[in-house]
mmCIF file of C-alpha atoms in Angstrom:
data_model
loop_
_atom_site.group_PDB
_atom_site.id
_atom_site.type_symbol
_atom_site.label_atom_id
_atom_site.label_comp_id
_atom_site.label_asym_id
_atom_site.label_seq_id
_atom_site.Cartn_x
_atom_site.Cartn_y
_atom_site.Cartn_z
ATOM 1 C CA MET A 1 25.406 -12.489 17.277
ATOM 2 C CA THR A 2 21.656 -11.871 17.316
ATOM 3 C CA ASN A 3 19.167 -14.575 18.110
ATOM 4 C CA ILE A 4 16.586 -14.440 15.314
ATOM 5 C CA LYS A 5 13.661 -16.822 15.471
ATOM 6 C CA LYS A 6 12.684 -18.112 12.048
ATOM 7 C CA ASN A 7 9.027 -17.393 11.266
ATOM 8 C CA ASN A 8 7.626 -20.550 9.664
ATOM 9 C CA CYS A 9 4.105 -19.249 9.065
ATOM 10 C CA GLY A 10 5.063 -17.757 5.689
ATOM 11 C CA ARG A 11 3.725 -14.285 6.396
ATOM 12 C CA PRO A 12 6.168 -11.537 5.423
ATOM 13 C CA ALA A 13 7.752 -9.781 8.405
ATOM 14 C CA GLY A 14 5.730 -6.865 9.714
ATOM 15 C CA ARG A 15 2.447 -7.955 8.149
ATOM 16 C CA ILE A 16 -0.341 -8.767 10.563
ATOM 17 C CA LYS A 17 -3.336 -10.794 9.411
ATOM 18 C CA THR A 18 -6.478 -8.795 10.163
ATOM 19 C CA ALA A 19 -9.023 -9.749 7.487
ATOM 20 C CA LYS A 20 -10.189 -12.811 5.590
ATOM 21 C CA ILE A 21 -11.409 -13.461 2.067
ATOM 22 C CA GLU A 22 -13.516 -16.541 1.466
ATOM 23 C CA ILE A 23 -13.812 -18.124 -1.978
ATOM 24 C CA SER A 24 -15.943 -20.959 -3.289
ATOM 25 C CA ILE A 25 -14.376 -23.491 -5.635
ATOM 26 C CA GLU A 26 -14.888 -27.140 -6.415
ATOM 27 C CA PRO A 27 -13.395 -29.502 -3.813
ATOM 28 C CA THR A 28 -11.261 -31.224 -6.452
ATOM 29 C CA VAL A 29 -9.749 -27.890 -7.525
ATOM 30 C CA LYS A 30 -8.992 -26.981 -3.905
ATOM 31 C CA ASP A 31 -7.411 -30.367 -3.238
ATOM 32 C CA GLU A 32 -5.172 -30.139 -6.298
ATOM 33 C CA PHE A 33 -4.179 -26.553 -5.447
ATOM 34 C CA MET A 34 -3.335 -27.460 -1.846
ATOM 35 C CA THR A 35 -1.349 -30.526 -2.944
ATOM 36 C CA LEU A 36 0.729 -28.469 -5.362
ATOM 37 C CA LEU A 37 1.379 -25.798 -2.733
ATOM 38 C CA ARG A 38 2.472 -28.387 -0.146
ATOM 39 C CA LYS A 39 4.932 -29.882 -2.648
ATOM 40 C CA GLU A 40 6.411 -26.401 -3.075
ATOM 41 C CA GLY A 41 6.457 -25.719 0.667
ATOM 42 C CA LYS A 42 3.988 -22.863 0.301
ATOM 43 C CA THR A 43 0.682 -21.933 1.924
ATOM 44 C CA ALA A 44 -2.502 -20.873 0.170
ATOM 45 C CA SER A 45 -2.896 -17.800 2.348
ATOM 46 C CA VAL A 46 0.536 -16.416 1.518
ATOM 47 C CA GLU A 47 0.320 -17.211 -2.211
ATOM 48 C CA ILE A 48 -3.154 -15.727 -2.622
ATOM 49 C CA GLY A 49 -2.075 -12.671 -0.624
ATOM 50 C CA LEU A 50 0.870 -12.187 -2.999
ATOM 51 C CA TRP A 51 -1.432 -12.524 -6.015
ATOM 52 C CA ILE A 52 -3.813 -9.949 -4.576
ATOM 53 C CA ARG A 53 -1.003 -7.465 -3.894
ATOM 54 C CA GLU A 54 0.343 -7.947 -7.437
ATOM 55 C CA TYR A 55 -3.150 -7.452 -8.896
ATOM 56 C CA ILE A 56 -3.584 -4.221 -6.952
ATOM 57 C CA LYS A 57 -0.161 -2.994 -8.055
ATOM 58 C CA ASN A 58 -0.956 -3.702 -11.702
ATOM 59 C CA ASN A 59 -4.526 -2.394 -11.686
ATOM 60 C CA LYS A 60 -4.659 0.727 -9.520
ATOM 61 C CA LEU A 61 -7.572 2.886 -10.547
ATOM 62 C CA GLY A 62 -6.911 6.398 -11.757
ATOM 63 C CA GLU A 63 -3.225 5.896 -12.441
ATOM 64 C CA VAL A 64 -1.742 6.728 -15.825
ATOM 65 C CA GLU A 65 1.033 4.545 -17.142
#
């Protein structure tokens, strides 16, 4: 049996955080967003990263569908 440590940071295995994106939004919007994420057991960094990857996948320049 292998001893696998559960990674609780939410980052997919093999992905190393090397860059940051900073956004500006109203404090009330941020608070509501963070509250909803906490209720779902999610983190903003992981969710936004997933959204960015999906956006890139759906909007690659120069690709014909």
